């Protein structure tokens, strides 16, 4: 669950940095979907970002997931999240 949460956080910080560089202002909140759309992220990235977006809540709050967050994730899931996060980072570097 820590990997899922930290991937969400990393993507959020990457996108907020891009937005601040582009628009000279930040956006409050934690919606990585909104930020990615505002930055015209490619569709293939948006698909992954949509997948990670709910992890901000699911990985932290057992009542949201209905089970302990640690019981939700396995190596395959977190490996995919790491790959998506790496792709967002790579794209952001190409944009800056």
Coordinates of N, CA, C and O in Angstrom, one line a residue:
X1 N 0.8 -1.2 0.0 CA 0.0 0.0 0.0 C 0.9 1.3 0.0 O 0.5 2.3 -0.6
X2 N 2.0 1.2 0.6 CA 2.9 2.3 0.6 C 3.4 2.7 -0.8 O 3.5 3.9 -1.2
X3 N 3.7 1.7 -1.6 CA 4.1 1.9 -3.0 C 3.0 2.6 -3.8 O 3.2 3.6 -4.5
X4 N 1.8 2.1 -3.6 CA 0.6 2.7 -4.3 C 0.5 4.2 -3.9 O 0.3 5.1 -4.8
X5 N 0.5 4.5 -2.6 CA 0.3 5.8 -2.2 C 1.5 6.7 -2.7 O 1.2 7.8 -3.2
X6 N 2.7 6.2 -2.6 CA 3.8 7.0 -3.0 C 3.9 7.3 -4.5 O 4.4 8.3 -5.0
X7 N 3.4 6.3 -5.3 CA 3.3 6.6 -6.7 C 2.3 7.7 -7.0 O 2.6 8.6 -7.8
X8 N 1.2 7.7 -6.3 CA 0.2 8.8 -6.5 C 0.8 10.1 -6.1 O 0.7 11.1 -6.9
X9 N 1.5 10.1 -5.0 CA 2.2 11.3 -4.5 C 3.2 11.8 -5.5 O 3.3 13.0 -5.8
X10 N 4.0 10.9 -6.0 CA 5.1 11.3 -7.0 C 4.5 11.9 -8.2 O 4.9 13.0 -8.7
X11 N 3.4 11.3 -8.8 CA 2.8 11.8 -10.0 C 2.2 13.2 -9.7 O 2.3 14.1 -10.5
X12 N 1.5 13.3 -8.5 CA 0.9 14.6 -8.1 C 2.0 15.7 -8.1 O 1.8 16.8 -8.6
X13 N 3.1 15.4 -7.5 CA 4.2 16.4 -7.4 C 4.8 16.7 -8.7 O 5.1 17.9 -9.0
X14 N 5.0 15.7 -9.5 CA 5.5 15.9 -10.9 C 4.6 16.9 -11.7 O 5.0 17.8 -12.3
X15 N 3.3 16.6 -11.7 CA 2.3 17.4 -12.4 C 2.2 18.8 -11.9 O 2.1 19.7 -12.6
X16 N 2.2 18.9 -10.6 CA 2.2 20.2 -10.0 C 3.4 21.1 -10.3 O 3.3 22.3 -10.6
X17 N 4.6 20.4 -10.3 CA 5.8 21.2 -10.8 C 5.7 21.6 -12.2 O 6.0 22.8 -12.5
X18 N 5.2 20.7 -13.1 CA 5.0 21.1 -14.5 C 4.0 22.3 -14.6 O 4.2 23.2 -15.4
X19 N 2.9 22.2 -13.8 CA 1.9 23.3 -13.9 C 2.5 24.6 -13.4 O 2.3 25.7 -14.0
X20 N 3.3 24.6 -12.3 CA 3.9 25.8 -11.8 C 4.9 26.4 -12.8 O 5.0 27.6 -13.0
X21 N 5.6 25.5 -13.5 CA 6.6 26.0 -14.5 C 5.8 26.6 -15.7 O 6.2 27.7 -16.2
X22 N 4.7 26.0 -16.1 CA 4.0 26.4 -17.3 C 3.1 27.7 -17.0 O 3.1 28.6 -17.7
X23 N 2.4 27.6 -15.9 CA 1.4 28.7 -15.6 C 1.8 29.6 -14.5 O 1.0 30.6 -14.2
X24 N 2.9 29.4 -13.9 CA 3.4 30.2 -12.8 C 2.5 30.3 -11.6 O 2.4 31.2 -10.8
X25 N 1.6 29.2 -11.5 CA 0.7 29.1 -10.3 C 0.4 27.6 -10.1 O 0.6 26.8 -11.0
X26 N 0.0 27.3 -8.9 CA -0.4 25.9 -8.6 C -1.9 25.8 -8.5 O -2.6 26.8 -8.4
X27 N -2.3 24.6 -8.4 CA -3.7 24.3 -8.3 C -3.9 23.5 -7.0 O -3.2 22.5 -6.8
X28 N -4.8 23.9 -6.1 CA -5.0 23.2 -4.8 C -5.7 21.9 -5.1 O -6.3 21.7 -6.2
X29 N -5.5 20.9 -4.2 CA -6.2 19.6 -4.4 C -5.2 18.5 -4.8 O -4.0 18.7 -4.9
X30 N -5.8 17.4 -5.0 CA -5.0 16.2 -5.2 C -5.4 15.4 -6.5 O -5.0 14.3 -6.7
X31 N -6.2 16.0 -7.4 CA -6.7 15.3 -8.6 C -5.6 15.3 -9.6 O -5.4 16.2 -10.4
X32 N -5.0 14.1 -9.7 CA -3.9 14.0 -10.8 C -4.5 13.9 -12.2 O -3.9 14.2 -13.1
X33 N -5.8 13.4 -12.2 CA -6.5 13.4 -13.5 C -6.7 14.8 -14.0 O -6.4 15.1 -15.2
X34 N -7.2 15.7 -13.2 CA -7.4 17.1 -13.6 C -6.1 17.7 -14.0 O -6.0 18.4 -15.0
X35 N -5.0 17.6 -13.2 CA -3.7 18.2 -13.5 C -3.2 17.6 -14.9 O -2.8 18.4 -15.7
X36 N -3.3 16.3 -15.1 CA -2.8 15.8 -16.3 C -3.6 16.3 -17.5 O -3.0 16.6 -18.6
X37 N -4.9 16.4 -17.4 CA -5.7 17.0 -18.5 C -5.4 18.4 -18.7 O -5.3 18.8 -19.9
X38 N -5.1 19.2 -17.7 CA -4.8 20.6 -17.9 C -3.4 20.8 -18.6 O -3.2 21.7 -19.3
X39 N -2.6 19.8 -18.4 CA -1.2 19.8 -19.0 C -1.2 19.1 -20.4 O -0.1 18.9 -21.0
X40 N -2.4 18.7 -20.9 CA -2.5 18.0 -22.1 C -1.6 16.7 -22.2 O -0.9 16.5 -23.2
X41 N -1.7 15.9 -21.1 CA -0.9 14.7 -21.1 C -1.4 13.7 -22.2 O -2.6 13.7 -22.5
X42 N -0.6 13.0 -22.8 CA -1.0 12.0 -23.8 C -2.0 11.0 -23.3 O -2.0 10.7 -22.1
X43 N -2.9 10.5 -24.1 CA -3.9 9.6 -23.7 C -3.4 8.3 -23.0 O -3.9 7.9 -22.1
X44 N -2.2 7.8 -23.5 CA -1.7 6.6 -22.9 C -1.3 6.9 -21.5 O -1.4 6.0 -20.6
X45 N -0.8 8.1 -21.2 CA -0.5 8.4 -19.8 C -1.7 8.6 -19.0 O -1.8 8.2 -17.8
X46 N -2.7 9.3 -19.6 CA -4.0 9.5 -18.8 C -4.6 8.2 -18.4 O -5.2 8.1 -17.3
X47 N -4.5 7.2 -19.2 CA -5.1 5.9 -18.9 C -4.4 5.4 -17.6 O -5.1 4.9 -16.7
X48 N -3.1 5.4 -17.5 CA -2.4 5.0 -16.3 C -2.7 5.9 -15.1 O -2.9 5.4 -14.0
X49 N -2.8 7.2 -15.3 CA -3.1 8.1 -14.3 C -4.5 7.9 -13.7 O -4.7 7.9 -12.5
X50 N -5.4 7.6 -14.6 CA -6.7 7.3 -14.1 C -6.7 6.0 -13.2 O -7.5 5.9 -12.2
X51 N -5.9 5.1 -13.5 CA -5.8 3.9 -12.7 C -5.2 4.1 -11.3 O -5.7 3.6 -10.3
X52 N -4.2 5.0 -11.2 CA -3.6 5.3 -10.0 C -4.4 6.3 -9.1 O -4.3 6.3 -7.9
X53 N -5.2 7.2 -9.8 CA -5.9 8.2 -9.1 C -6.6 7.9 -7.8 O -6.4 8.5 -6.8
X54 N -7.4 6.8 -7.7 CA -8.0 6.5 -6.5 C -7.1 6.0 -5.3 O -7.5 5.9 -4.2
X55 N -5.9 5.7 -5.7 CA -5.0 5.2 -4.7 C -4.7 6.2 -3.5 O -4.3 5.8 -2.5
X56 N -4.9 7.4 -3.8 CA -4.7 8.5 -2.8 C -5.6 8.1 -1.5 O -5.2 8.3 -0.4
X57 N -6.8 7.6 -1.8 CA -7.7 7.3 -0.7 C -7.6 5.8 -0.3 O -7.5 5.4 0.8
X58 N -7.6 4.9 -1.3 CA -7.7 3.5 -1.1 C -6.5 3.0 -0.3 O -6.6 2.1 0.6
X59 N -5.3 3.5 -0.6 CA -4.1 3.0 0.0 C -4.0 3.5 1.5 O -3.1 3.0 2.2
X60 N -4.8 4.5 1.9 CA -4.6 5.1 3.2 C -5.8 4.8 4.1 O -5.6 4.8 5.3
X61 N -7.0 4.6 3.6 CA -8.2 4.5 4.4 C -8.9 3.2 4.3 O -9.5 2.9 3.3
X62 N -8.8 2.3 5.3 CA -9.4 1.0 5.2 C -10.9 1.0 4.9 O -11.5 0.2 4.2
X63 N -11.6 2.0 5.4 CA -13.0 2.1 5.2 C -13.4 2.4 3.8 O -14.5 2.0 3.3
X64 N -12.5 3.0 3.0 CA -12.8 3.3 1.6 C -12.7 2.0 0.8 O -13.5 1.7 0.0
X65 N -11.6 1.2 1.1 CA -11.4 0.0 0.4 C -12.3 -1.2 0.9 O -12.5 -2.1 0.2
X66 N -12.7 -1.1 2.1 CA -13.5 -2.2 2.7 C -12.6 -3.3 3.3 O -13.1 -4.2 4.0
X67 N -11.3 -3.2 3.1 CA -10.3 -4.1 3.7 C -9.1 -3.4 4.1 O -8.9 -2.2 3.7
X68 N -8.2 -4.0 4.8 CA -6.9 -3.4 5.1 C -6.1 -3.1 3.8 O -6.0 -4.0 3.0
X69 N -5.7 -1.9 3.6 CA -5.0 -1.6 2.3 C -3.9 -2.5 2.0 O -3.7 -2.9 0.8
X70 N -3.1 -3.0 3.0 CA -2.0 -4.0 2.7 C -2.5 -5.2 2.0 O -1.8 -5.9 1.3
X71 N -3.8 -5.6 2.2 CA -4.3 -6.8 1.6 C -4.8 -6.7 0.1 O -5.1 -7.6 -0.5
X72 N -4.7 -5.5 -0.4 CA -5.2 -5.2 -1.8 C -4.1 -5.4 -2.8 O -4.4 -5.8 -3.9
X73 N -2.9 -5.1 -2.4 CA -1.8 -5.0 -3.4 C -0.9 -6.2 -3.5 O -0.7 -6.9 -2.5
X74 N -0.4 -6.5 -4.7 CA 0.6 -7.5 -4.9 C 1.7 -7.0 -5.7 O 1.6 -5.8 -6.2
X75 N 2.7 -7.8 -6.0 CA 3.8 -7.3 -6.7 C 3.5 -6.9 -8.1 O 4.0 -5.9 -8.7
X76 N 2.5 -7.6 -8.8 CA 2.1 -7.2 -10.2 C 1.5 -5.8 -10.2 O 1.8 -5.0 -11.1
X77 N 0.6 -5.5 -9.2 CA -0.1 -4.2 -9.2 C 0.9 -3.1 -8.9 O 1.0 -2.1 -9.7
X78 N 1.8 -3.3 -7.9 CA 2.7 -2.2 -7.6 C 3.8 -2.0 -8.7 O 4.2 -0.9 -8.9
X79 N 4.1 -3.1 -9.4 CA 5.1 -3.0 -10.5 C 4.5 -2.1 -11.6 O 5.2 -1.3 -12.2
X80 N 3.2 -2.3 -11.9 CA 2.5 -1.5 -12.9 C 2.5 -0.1 -12.5 O 2.7 0.8 -13.3
X81 N 2.2 0.2 -11.2 CA 2.2 1.6 -10.7 C 3.5 2.3 -10.8 O 3.6 3.4 -11.2
X82 N 4.6 1.5 -10.5 CA 5.9 2.1 -10.7 C 6.2 2.4 -12.1 O 6.8 3.4 -12.4
X83 N 5.8 1.5 -13.0 CA 6.0 1.7 -14.5 C 5.2 3.0 -14.9 O 5.8 3.8 -15.7
X84 N 4.0 3.1 -14.5 CA 3.2 4.3 -14.9 C 3.9 5.6 -14.3 O 4.0 6.6 -15.1
X85 N 4.3 5.5 -13.1 CA 5.0 6.7 -12.5 C 6.2 7.1 -13.3 O 6.5 8.2 -13.5
X86 N 7.0 6.1 -13.6 CA 8.2 6.3 -14.4 C 7.9 6.9 -15.8 O 8.6 7.8 -16.2
X87 N 6.8 6.5 -16.4 CA 6.4 7.1 -17.7 C 6.0 8.5 -17.5 O 6.3 9.3 -18.4
X88 N 5.3 8.8 -16.5 CA 4.9 10.2 -16.2 C 6.2 11.1 -16.0 O 6.3 12.2 -16.6
X89 N 7.1 10.6 -15.3 CA 8.4 11.3 -15.1 C 9.1 11.5 -16.4 O 9.6 12.6 -16.7
X90 N 9.2 10.5 -17.2 CA 9.9 10.6 -18.5 C 9.2 11.6 -19.3 O 9.9 12.5 -20.0
X91 N 7.9 11.6 -19.4 CA 7.1 12.6 -20.2 C 7.4 14.0 -19.7 O 7.6 14.9 -20.4
X92 N 7.3 14.1 -18.3 CA 7.5 15.5 -17.8 C 8.9 16.1 -18.1 O 9.0 17.2 -18.4
X93 N 9.9 15.2 -18.1 CA 11.2 15.7 -18.5 C 11.3 16.1 -19.9 O 12.0 17.1 -20.3
X94 N 10.5 15.5 -20.8 CA 10.5 15.8 -22.2 C 9.8 17.2 -22.4 O 10.0 17.8 -23.4
X95 N 8.9 17.6 -21.5 CA 8.1 18.8 -21.6 C 8.8 20.0 -21.0 O 8.3 21.1 -21.2
X96 N 9.8 19.8 -20.2 CA 10.4 20.9 -19.5 C 11.7 21.4 -20.1 O 12.4 21.3 -20.8

